[in-house]
Coordinates of N, CA and C in Angstrom, one line a residue:
Chain A
A1 N 0.8 -1.2 0.0 CA 0.0 0.0 0.0 C 0.9 1.2 0.0
Q2 N 0.4 2.3 -0.6 CA 1.1 3.5 -0.7 C 1.0 4.3 0.7
S3 N 2.1 5.0 1.0 CA 2.1 5.8 2.2 C 3.1 6.9 2.0
V4 N 2.9 7.9 2.9 CA 3.8 9.0 2.9 C 4.1 9.4 4.4
T5 N 5.4 9.5 4.7 CA 5.8 9.8 6.1 C 6.7 11.1 6.1
Q6 N 6.2 12.1 6.7 CA 7.0 13.3 6.9 C 7.7 13.2 8.3
L7 N 9.0 13.2 8.3 CA 9.7 12.7 9.5 C 9.7 13.7 10.6
D8 N 9.4 15.0 10.3 CA 9.5 16.0 11.3 C 8.1 16.8 11.3
S9 N 7.5 17.0 12.5 CA 6.3 17.7 12.5 C 6.6 19.2 12.5
H10 N 7.8 19.6 13.1 CA 8.2 21.0 13.1 C 9.7 21.0 12.8
V11 N 10.1 22.1 12.0 CA 11.5 22.3 11.7 C 11.7 23.8 11.9
S12 N 12.8 24.2 12.7 CA 13.1 25.5 13.0 C 14.5 25.9 12.5
V13 N 14.6 26.9 11.6 CA 15.9 27.3 11.1 C 16.0 28.8 11.2
S14 N 17.2 29.3 11.2 CA 17.5 30.8 11.2 C 17.4 31.3 9.7
E15 N 17.0 32.5 9.6 CA 16.9 33.2 8.3 C 18.3 33.1 7.6
G16 N 18.3 32.8 6.4 CA 19.6 32.7 5.7 C 20.3 31.4 5.7
T17 N 19.8 30.4 6.5 CA 20.4 29.1 6.6 C 19.6 28.1 5.8
P18 N 20.2 26.9 5.5 CA 19.5 26.0 4.6 C 18.3 25.3 5.3
V19 N 17.4 24.9 4.4 CA 16.2 24.2 4.9 C 16.2 22.8 4.3
L20 N 15.8 21.9 5.2 CA 15.7 20.5 4.8 C 14.4 19.9 5.4
L21 N 13.4 19.6 4.6 CA 12.2 18.9 5.1 C 12.1 17.5 4.5
R22 N 12.0 16.5 5.4 CA 12.2 15.2 5.0 C 10.9 14.4 4.7
C23 N 10.9 13.6 3.7 CA 9.7 12.9 3.3 C 10.1 11.5 2.8
N24 N 9.6 10.5 3.3 CA 9.8 9.1 2.8 C 8.4 8.6 2.3
Y25 N 8.5 7.8 1.3 CA 7.3 7.2 0.7 C 7.4 5.7 0.5
S26 N 6.3 5.1 0.4 CA 6.3 3.7 0.0 C 5.3 3.6 -1.2
S27 N 5.7 2.8 -2.2 CA 4.9 2.7 -3.4 C 5.2 1.4 -4.1
S28 N 4.2 0.7 -4.6 CA 4.4 -0.6 -5.2 C 4.8 -0.3 -6.7
Y29 N 4.8 0.9 -7.2 CA 5.1 1.2 -8.5 C 5.7 2.6 -8.6
S30 N 6.0 3.1 -9.7 CA 6.7 4.4 -9.9 C 5.8 5.5 -9.3
P31 N 6.2 6.2 -8.3 CA 5.3 7.1 -7.7 C 5.2 8.5 -8.5
S32 N 4.2 9.2 -8.2 CA 4.1 10.6 -8.6 C 4.1 11.3 -7.3
L33 N 5.1 12.2 -7.0 CA 5.2 12.8 -5.7 C 5.1 14.4 -5.9
F34 N 4.6 15.0 -4.9 CA 4.4 16.4 -4.9 C 4.8 17.0 -3.5
W35 N 5.1 18.3 -3.5 CA 5.2 19.1 -2.3 C 4.2 20.3 -2.5
Y36 N 3.4 20.4 -1.5 CA 2.5 21.6 -1.5 C 2.8 22.4 -0.2
V37 N 2.5 23.7 -0.3 CA 2.8 24.6 0.8 C 1.5 25.3 1.2
Q38 N 1.3 25.5 2.5 CA 0.1 26.2 3.0 C 0.6 27.3 3.9
H39 N 0.4 28.6 3.5 CA 0.8 29.7 4.4 C -0.4 29.9 5.3
P40 N -0.1 30.5 6.5 CA -1.1 30.7 7.6 C -2.4 31.3 7.0
N41 N -3.5 30.6 7.3 CA -4.8 31.1 7.0 C -5.0 31.3 5.5
K42 N -4.3 30.5 4.7 CA -4.4 30.6 3.2 C -4.6 29.2 2.7
G43 N -4.9 29.1 1.4 CA -5.1 27.9 0.7 C -3.8 27.2 0.4
L44 N -3.8 26.1 -0.3 CA -2.6 25.3 -0.6 C -2.2 25.6 -2.0
Q45 N -0.8 25.5 -2.2 CA -0.2 25.9 -3.5 C 0.8 24.8 -3.8
L46 N 0.9 24.4 -5.1 CA 1.9 23.4 -5.5 C 3.3 24.1 -5.5
L47 N 4.3 23.4 -4.8 CA 5.7 23.9 -4.9 C 6.4 23.2 -6.0
L48 N 6.2 21.9 -6.1 CA 6.9 21.1 -7.2 C 6.3 19.7 -7.3
K49 N 6.7 19.1 -8.4 CA 6.1 17.8 -8.7 C 7.1 16.9 -9.4
Y50 N 7.2 15.6 -9.0 CA 8.1 14.6 -9.6 C 7.2 13.6 -10.4
T51 N 7.6 13.4 -11.6 CA 6.9 12.4 -12.4 C 7.8 11.6 -13.2
S52 N 9.0 11.4 -12.8 CA 10.0 10.4 -13.4 C 10.8 11.0 -14.5
A53 N 10.6 12.3 -14.9 CA 11.3 12.9 -16.0 C 12.8 13.2 -15.5
A54 N 12.9 13.7 -14.3 CA 14.3 14.0 -13.7 C 14.2 13.8 -12.2
T55 N 15.3 13.3 -11.7 CA 15.3 13.0 -10.2 C 15.4 14.3 -9.4
L56 N 16.0 15.3 -9.9 CA 16.1 16.6 -9.2 C 15.1 17.6 -9.8
V57 N 14.1 18.0 -8.9 CA 13.0 18.8 -9.4 C 13.1 20.1 -8.8
K58 N 13.0 21.1 -9.6 CA 13.1 22.5 -9.1 C 11.6 23.1 -9.1
G59 N 11.4 23.8 -8.0 CA 10.0 24.4 -7.8 C 10.1 25.9 -7.7
I60 N 9.0 26.4 -7.2 CA 8.9 27.8 -7.0 C 9.6 28.3 -5.8
N61 N 9.9 29.6 -5.7 CA 10.5 30.2 -4.5 C 11.9 29.6 -4.1
G62 N 12.6 29.1 -5.0 CA 14.0 28.5 -4.7 C 14.0 27.1 -4.1
F63 N 12.9 26.5 -4.0 CA 12.8 25.1 -3.4 C 13.2 24.1 -4.5
E64 N 13.7 23.0 -4.1 CA 13.9 21.9 -4.9 C 13.9 20.6 -4.1
A65 N 13.6 19.5 -4.8 CA 13.5 18.2 -4.1 C 14.2 17.1 -5.0
E66 N 14.8 16.1 -4.3 CA 15.5 15.1 -5.1 C 14.8 13.7 -4.8
F67 N 14.5 13.1 -5.9 CA 13.9 11.7 -5.8 C 15.0 10.7 -5.7
K68 N 15.0 9.9 -4.6 CA 16.0 8.9 -4.4 C 15.3 7.6 -4.2
K69 N 15.3 6.8 -5.3 CA 14.5 5.5 -5.2 C 15.1 4.6 -4.2
S70 N 16.4 4.5 -4.1 CA 17.1 3.5 -3.2 C 16.8 3.8 -1.8
E71 N 16.5 5.1 -1.5 CA 16.2 5.5 -0.1 C 14.7 5.7 0.1
T72 N 13.9 5.6 -1.0 CA 12.5 5.9 -1.0 C 12.2 7.3 -0.3
S73 N 13.0 8.3 -0.8 CA 12.9 9.6 -0.2 C 12.6 10.6 -1.2
F74 N 12.0 11.7 -0.8 CA 11.8 12.9 -1.7 C 11.9 14.1 -0.8
H75 N 13.1 14.4 -0.3 CA 13.3 15.5 0.6 C 13.2 16.9 -0.1
L76 N 12.7 17.9 0.6 CA 12.6 19.2 0.1 C 13.7 20.1 0.7
T77 N 14.4 20.9 -0.2 CA 15.5 21.7 0.3 C 15.4 23.1 -0.3
K78 N 16.1 24.0 0.4 CA 16.3 25.4 -0.1 C 17.6 25.9 0.5
P79 N 18.4 26.5 -0.3 CA 19.8 26.9 0.2 C 19.7 27.9 1.3
S80 N 18.8 28.8 1.3 CA 18.8 30.0 2.2 C 17.3 30.3 2.5
A81 N 17.0 30.2 3.8 CA 15.6 30.4 4.2 C 15.3 31.9 4.3
H82 N 14.1 32.2 4.0 CA 13.6 33.6 4.0 C 12.4 33.6 5.0
M83 N 12.2 34.7 5.6 CA 11.0 34.8 6.6 C 9.7 34.4 5.9
S84 N 9.6 34.7 4.7 CA 8.3 34.4 4.0 C 8.1 32.9 3.7
D85 N 9.1 32.1 4.0 CA 9.0 30.6 3.9 C 8.3 30.0 5.0
A86 N 8.0 30.7 6.1 CA 7.3 30.2 7.2 C 5.9 29.7 6.8
A87 N 5.7 28.4 6.9 CA 4.4 27.9 6.4 C 4.4 26.4 6.8
E88 N 3.3 25.7 6.4 CA 3.3 24.2 6.6 C 3.5 23.6 5.2
Y89 N 4.3 22.5 5.2 CA 4.6 21.9 3.9 C 4.1 20.4 4.0
F90 N 3.5 20.0 2.8 CA 3.0 18.7 2.8 C 3.6 17.9 1.6
C91 N 4.0 16.7 1.9 CA 4.5 15.8 0.9 C 3.3 14.9 0.5
V92 N 3.1 14.7 -0.8 CA 1.9 14.0 -1.3 C 2.3 12.9 -2.3
N93 N 1.7 11.8 -2.3 CA 2.0 10.7 -3.2 C 0.7 10.3 -3.9
R94 N 0.8 9.7 -5.1 CA -0.4 9.2 -5.7 C -0.7 7.8 -5.3
M95 N -2.0 7.5 -5.1 CA -2.3 6.1 -4.6 C -2.4 5.2 -5.8
D96 N -2.8 3.9 -5.5 CA -2.9 2.9 -6.5 C -3.7 3.4 -7.7
S97 N -4.9 3.9 -7.4 CA -5.7 4.5 -8.4 C -5.2 5.8 -8.9
N98 N -5.5 6.1 -10.1 CA -5.0 7.4 -10.7 C -5.8 8.6 -10.1
Y99 N -6.8 8.3 -9.3 CA -7.7 9.4 -8.9 C -7.5 9.9 -7.5
Q100 N -6.6 9.3 -6.7 CA -6.6 9.7 -5.3 C -5.1 9.9 -4.9
L101 N -5.0 10.9 -4.0 CA -3.7 11.2 -3.5 C -3.6 10.9 -2.0
I102 N -2.5 10.6 -1.5 CA -2.3 10.4 0.0 C -1.3 11.5 0.5
W103 N -1.8 12.2 1.5 CA -1.0 13.3 2.1 C -0.3 12.9 3.3
G104 N 0.9 13.5 3.4 CA 1.7 13.4 4.7 C 1.0 14.3 5.7
A105 N 1.4 14.1 7.0 CA 0.8 14.9 8.1 C 1.2 16.3 8.1
G106 N 2.3 16.7 7.4 CA 2.7 18.1 7.3 C 3.9 18.4 8.2
T107 N 4.7 19.3 7.8 CA 5.9 19.8 8.6 C 5.7 21.3 8.6
K108 N 5.7 21.8 9.9 CA 5.6 23.3 10.1 C 7.0 23.8 10.1
L109 N 7.3 24.8 9.1 CA 8.6 25.4 9.0 C 8.6 26.7 9.8
I110 N 9.5 26.9 10.7 CA 9.6 28.1 11.5 C 10.9 28.8 11.2
I111 N 10.8 30.1 10.9 CA 12.0 30.8 10.5 C 12.4 31.8 11.6
K112 N 13.5 31.7 12.2 CA 14.0 32.6 13.3 C 14.7 33.7 12.7
P113 N 14.5 35.0 13.2 CA 15.2 36.1 12.6 C 16.6 36.1 13.0
Chain B
N1 N -9.8 35.0 -14.2 CA -10.4 33.8 -13.7 C -10.5 33.9 -12.1
A2 N -11.6 33.4 -11.6 CA -11.7 33.4 -10.1 C -11.0 32.2 -9.5
G3 N -10.7 31.1 -10.4 CA -10.1 29.9 -9.9 C -11.1 29.0 -9.2
V4 N -10.8 28.6 -8.0 CA -11.7 27.7 -7.2 C -12.3 28.6 -6.1
T5 N -13.6 28.7 -6.0 CA -14.3 29.4 -5.0 C -15.1 28.5 -4.1
Q6 N -15.1 28.9 -2.8 CA -15.9 28.1 -1.8 C -16.7 29.0 -1.0
T7 N -17.9 28.6 -0.7 CA -18.8 29.3 0.3 C -19.5 28.3 1.2
P8 N -19.7 28.7 2.4 CA -19.3 29.9 3.1 C -17.8 29.8 3.6
K9 N -17.2 30.8 4.1 CA -15.9 30.7 4.7 C -15.9 30.1 6.1
F10 N -16.9 30.4 6.8 CA -17.1 29.9 8.2 C -18.6 29.5 8.4
Q11 N -18.7 28.4 9.2 CA -20.1 28.0 9.5 C -20.1 27.3 10.8
V12 N -21.1 27.6 11.6 CA -21.4 26.9 12.9 C -22.7 26.1 12.8
L13 N -22.7 24.8 13.1 CA -23.9 24.0 13.0 C -24.1 23.4 14.4
K14 N -25.4 23.0 14.6 CA -25.7 22.2 15.7 C -25.8 20.7 15.3
T15 N -25.5 19.8 16.2 CA -25.5 18.4 15.9 C -26.9 18.1 15.3
G16 N -26.9 17.3 14.2 CA -28.1 16.9 13.6 C -28.6 17.8 12.4
Q17 N -28.0 19.0 12.3 CA -28.4 19.9 11.2 C -27.7 19.4 9.9
S18 N -28.3 19.9 8.8 CA -27.7 19.6 7.5 C -27.3 20.9 6.8
M19 N -26.3 20.8 5.9 CA -26.0 21.9 5.2 C -25.2 21.5 3.9
T20 N -25.0 22.5 3.0 CA -24.3 22.2 1.8 C -23.1 23.2 1.7
L21 N -21.9 22.7 1.5 CA -20.7 23.5 1.2 C -20.6 23.6 -0.3
Q22 N -20.5 24.9 -0.8 CA -20.5 25.1 -2.2 C -19.1 25.2 -2.7
C23 N -18.8 24.7 -3.9 CA -17.5 24.8 -4.6 C -17.8 25.0 -6.1
A24 N -17.1 25.9 -6.7 CA -17.2 26.2 -8.1 C -15.8 26.5 -8.6
Q25 N -15.6 26.1 -9.9 CA -14.3 26.5 -10.6 C -14.6 26.9 -12.0
D26 N -13.8 27.9 -12.5 CA -14.1 28.4 -13.8 C -12.9 28.1 -14.8
M27 N -12.2 27.0 -14.5 CA -11.1 26.6 -15.3 C -11.4 25.5 -16.3
N28 N -12.6 25.0 -16.3 CA -13.0 23.9 -17.1 C -12.3 22.6 -16.8
H29 N -12.0 22.5 -15.5 CA -11.3 21.3 -15.0 C -12.3 20.1 -14.9
E30 N -11.8 18.9 -15.3 CA -12.6 17.7 -15.2 C -12.6 17.1 -13.8
Y31 N -11.4 17.2 -13.1 CA -11.3 16.5 -11.8 C -11.5 17.5 -10.7
M32 N -12.5 17.1 -9.8 CA -12.7 17.9 -8.6 C -12.8 17.0 -7.4
S33 N -12.4 17.6 -6.3 CA -12.3 16.8 -5.1 C -12.6 17.6 -3.8
W34 N -13.0 16.9 -2.8 CA -13.2 17.5 -1.5 C -12.3 16.8 -0.4
Y35 N -11.6 17.7 0.4 CA -10.8 17.2 1.4 C -11.2 17.8 2.7
R36 N -10.9 17.1 3.8 CA -11.0 17.7 5.1 C -9.6 17.7 5.7
Q37 N -9.3 18.8 6.5 CA -8.0 19.0 7.1 C -8.1 19.1 8.6
D38 N -7.5 18.1 9.3 CA -7.6 18.1 10.8 C -6.1 18.2 11.3
P39 N -6.0 18.8 12.4 CA -4.6 19.0 13.0 C -3.8 17.8 13.0
G40 N -2.6 17.8 12.5 CA -1.7 16.7 12.6 C -2.0 15.5 11.7
M41 N -2.9 15.7 10.8 CA -3.3 14.6 9.9 C -3.2 14.8 8.4
G42 N -2.8 16.0 8.1 CA -2.7 16.3 6.6 C -4.1 16.4 6.1
L43 N -4.3 16.2 4.8 CA -5.6 16.3 4.1 C -6.1 14.9 3.8
R44 N -7.4 14.7 4.0 CA -8.0 13.4 3.7 C -9.1 13.6 2.7
L45 N -9.1 12.7 1.7 CA -10.0 12.8 0.6 C -11.4 12.3 1.0
I46 N -12.4 13.1 0.8 CA -13.8 12.7 1.1 C -14.5 12.1 -0.1
H47 N -14.6 12.9 -1.1 CA -15.2 12.4 -2.4 C -14.5 13.1 -3.5
Y48 N -14.6 12.5 -4.7 CA -14.0 13.1 -5.9 C -14.9 12.8 -7.1
S49 N -14.6 13.6 -8.2 CA -15.3 13.5 -9.4 C -14.4 13.6 -10.6
V50 N -14.5 12.8 -11.6 CA -13.7 12.8 -12.8 C -14.4 13.5 -13.9
G51 N -15.6 14.0 -13.7 CA -16.4 14.7 -14.7 C -17.8 14.8 -14.3
A52 N -18.6 15.6 -15.1 CA -20.0 15.8 -14.8 C -20.7 14.4 -14.8
G53 N -21.5 14.2 -13.7 CA -22.3 13.0 -13.6 C -21.5 11.8 -13.0
I54 N -20.2 12.0 -12.7 CA -19.4 10.9 -12.2 C -18.8 11.3 -10.8
T55 N -19.1 10.5 -9.8 CA -18.5 10.8 -8.5 C -18.1 9.5 -7.9
D56 N -17.2 9.5 -6.9 CA -16.7 8.3 -6.2 C -16.2 8.7 -4.8
Q57 N -16.1 7.7 -4.0 CA -15.7 7.9 -2.6 C -14.2 7.9 -2.4
G58 N -13.8 8.7 -1.5 CA -12.4 8.8 -1.1 C -12.2 8.0 0.1
E59 N -11.3 8.5 1.0 CA -10.8 7.8 2.2 C -11.8 7.9 3.3
V60 N -12.5 9.0 3.4 CA -13.4 9.3 4.6 C -14.8 9.8 4.1
P61 N -15.6 9.0 3.4 CA -16.8 9.5 2.8 C -18.1 9.5 3.7
N62 N -18.0 8.8 4.8 CA -19.2 8.6 5.6 C -19.7 9.9 6.2
G63 N -21.0 10.1 6.0 CA -21.6 11.4 6.5 C -21.7 12.5 5.5
Y64 N -21.2 12.2 4.3 CA -21.1 13.2 3.3 C -21.7 12.7 2.0
N65 N -22.4 13.6 1.2 CA -22.8 13.3 -0.1 C -22.3 14.3 -1.1
V66 N -22.1 13.9 -2.3 CA -21.8 14.9 -3.4 C -22.6 14.6 -4.6
S67 N -22.6 15.6 -5.5 CA -23.1 15.4 -6.9 C -22.4 16.3 -7.8
R68 N -22.4 16.0 -9.1 CA -21.7 16.8 -10.1 C -22.6 16.9 -11.3
S69 N -23.5 17.9 -11.3 CA -24.4 18.0 -12.4 C -23.8 18.9 -13.5
T70 N -22.8 19.7 -13.2 CA -22.1 20.5 -14.2 C -20.6 20.4 -14.0
T71 N -19.8 20.7 -15.0 CA -18.4 20.7 -14.9 C -17.9 21.7 -13.8
E72 N -18.6 22.8 -13.6 CA -18.2 23.9 -12.8 C -18.4 23.7 -11.3
D73 N -19.5 23.0 -10.9 CA -19.9 22.9 -9.5 C -19.8 21.6 -8.9
F74 N -19.4 21.5 -7.6 CA -19.2 20.2 -6.9 C -19.6 20.5 -5.5
P75 N -20.9 20.5 -5.1 CA -21.3 20.8 -3.7 C -21.1 19.5 -2.8
L76 N -20.8 19.8 -1.6 CA -20.6 18.8 -0.6 C -21.7 18.9 0.5
R77 N -22.5 17.9 0.7 CA -23.6 17.9 1.6 C -23.3 17.1 2.9
L78 N -23.5 17.8 4.0 CA -23.5 17.1 5.3 C -24.9 16.8 5.7
L79 N -25.2 15.5 5.9 CA -26.6 15.1 6.0 C -27.1 15.3 7.5
L80 N -26.4 14.8 8.4 CA -26.7 14.9 9.8 C -25.4 15.3 10.5
A81 N -25.2 16.6 10.7 CA -23.9 17.0 11.2 C -23.6 16.4 12.6
A82 N -22.3 16.1 12.8 CA -21.8 15.5 14.1 C -20.5 16.3 14.5
P83 N -20.3 16.4 15.8 CA -19.0 17.1 16.2 C -17.8 16.6 15.6
S84 N -17.7 15.3 15.2 CA -16.6 14.7 14.5 C -16.3 15.3 13.1
Q85 N -17.3 16.0 12.6 CA -17.2 16.7 11.3 C -16.6 18.1 11.4
T86 N -16.4 18.6 12.6 CA -15.7 19.8 12.8 C -14.3 19.7 12.2
S87 N -14.1 20.6 11.2 CA -12.8 20.5 10.4 C -12.8 21.7 9.5
V88 N -11.7 21.8 8.7 CA -11.6 22.8 7.6 C -11.7 21.9 6.3
Y89 N -12.6 22.4 5.5 CA -12.9 21.7 4.2 C -12.3 22.4 3.0
F90 N -11.6 21.7 2.2 CA -11.0 22.3 1.0 C -11.6 21.6 -0.2
C91 N -11.9 22.4 -1.2 CA -12.3 21.9 -2.5 C -11.1 22.1 -3.5
A92 N -10.9 21.2 -4.4 CA -9.7 21.3 -5.3 C -10.2 20.9 -6.7
S93 N -9.5 21.4 -7.7 CA -9.8 20.9 -9.1 C -8.5 20.8 -9.8
S94 N -8.5 20.0 -10.9 CA -7.3 19.8 -11.7 C -7.7 19.5 -13.1
Y95 N -6.8 19.8 -14.0 CA -7.0 19.4 -15.4 C -6.9 17.9 -15.6
G96 N -7.7 17.4 -16.5 CA -7.6 15.9 -16.8 C -8.4 15.2 -15.7
Q97 N -8.4 13.9 -15.9 CA -9.2 13.0 -15.0 C -8.5 12.4 -13.9
G98 N -7.2 12.5 -13.8 CA -6.4 11.9 -12.8 C -6.0 12.8 -11.7
S99 N -5.3 12.3 -10.7 CA -4.8 13.1 -9.6 C -3.4 13.5 -9.8
Y100 N -2.8 13.2 -11.0 CA -1.4 13.5 -11.2 C -1.0 14.8 -11.7
N101 N -2.0 15.6 -11.9 CA -1.8 17.0 -12.3 C -1.9 18.0 -11.1
E102 N -1.4 19.2 -11.2 CA -1.4 20.1 -10.2 C -2.9 20.3 -9.8
Q103 N -3.2 20.3 -8.5 CA -4.5 20.6 -8.0 C -4.5 22.1 -7.5
F104 N -5.6 22.7 -7.9 CA -5.8 24.1 -7.5 C -6.9 24.1 -6.3
F105 N -6.6 24.8 -5.3 CA -7.4 24.7 -4.1 C -8.2 26.0 -3.9
G106 N -9.4 25.8 -3.3 CA -10.2 26.9 -2.8 C -9.6 27.4 -1.5
P107 N -10.2 28.5 -0.9 CA -9.7 29.1 0.3 C -10.1 28.3 1.6
G108 N -11.0 27.4 1.4 CA -11.4 26.6 2.6 C -12.7 27.1 3.3
T109 N -13.3 26.2 3.9 CA -14.5 26.5 4.8 C -14.2 25.9 6.2
R110 N -14.3 26.8 7.2 CA -14.0 26.3 8.5 C -15.4 26.0 9.2
L111 N -15.6 24.7 9.5 CA -16.9 24.3 10.0 C -16.7 23.8 11.4
T112 N -17.6 24.3 12.3 CA -17.7 23.9 13.7 C -19.1 23.3 13.9
V113 N -19.1 22.1 14.5 CA -20.4 21.4 14.8 C -20.4 21.3 16.3
L114 N -21.5 21.9 16.9 CA -21.6 21.9 18.4 C -22.5 20.8 18.9

């Protein structure tokens, strides 16, 4: 069965330092993986998407993620955190059916000045 | 384009009442879905639709009904509200019939059931 595990419920970094948000998945076939972001009291927005074209995926706002099949991971990174990056981030995988997604529990990113 | 719109933004119900959460999109998307978001649990799929006249159940469908009479609208009905349905509800739509394309989300409806 497909699943998604976000390894940290909260991550706190200082402004200007690197960001790492961890996601592990399980899938019985080639996954489609996404990262979405939710800013406080706002809707959700797609950051980036992996669909097997390239293992390193670049997204919006300087974020990128690397698909590592051997580690079943899809970690999200950014070289330098900005205060505006404070939000909740969700790792998402496609389920068996083409019509349903499974969402991780989310990681809250806190940026310290 | 307005994108995905949801009404109301906030709602308080008493146990046993019924109501309809409205969702509309103006992007001619075939795929629409309803999620609920609870603290520490991510989003869970309630129902989805791959086109007008076609709906199916997601992970947590009990207590909810949907219909899709037009491409644009996908209302979610709570039949007999219960405190366990207190949550934030998001409607989403995407191009095509699968879940592999980017989903566009509405602003959400915060529902409290007393």
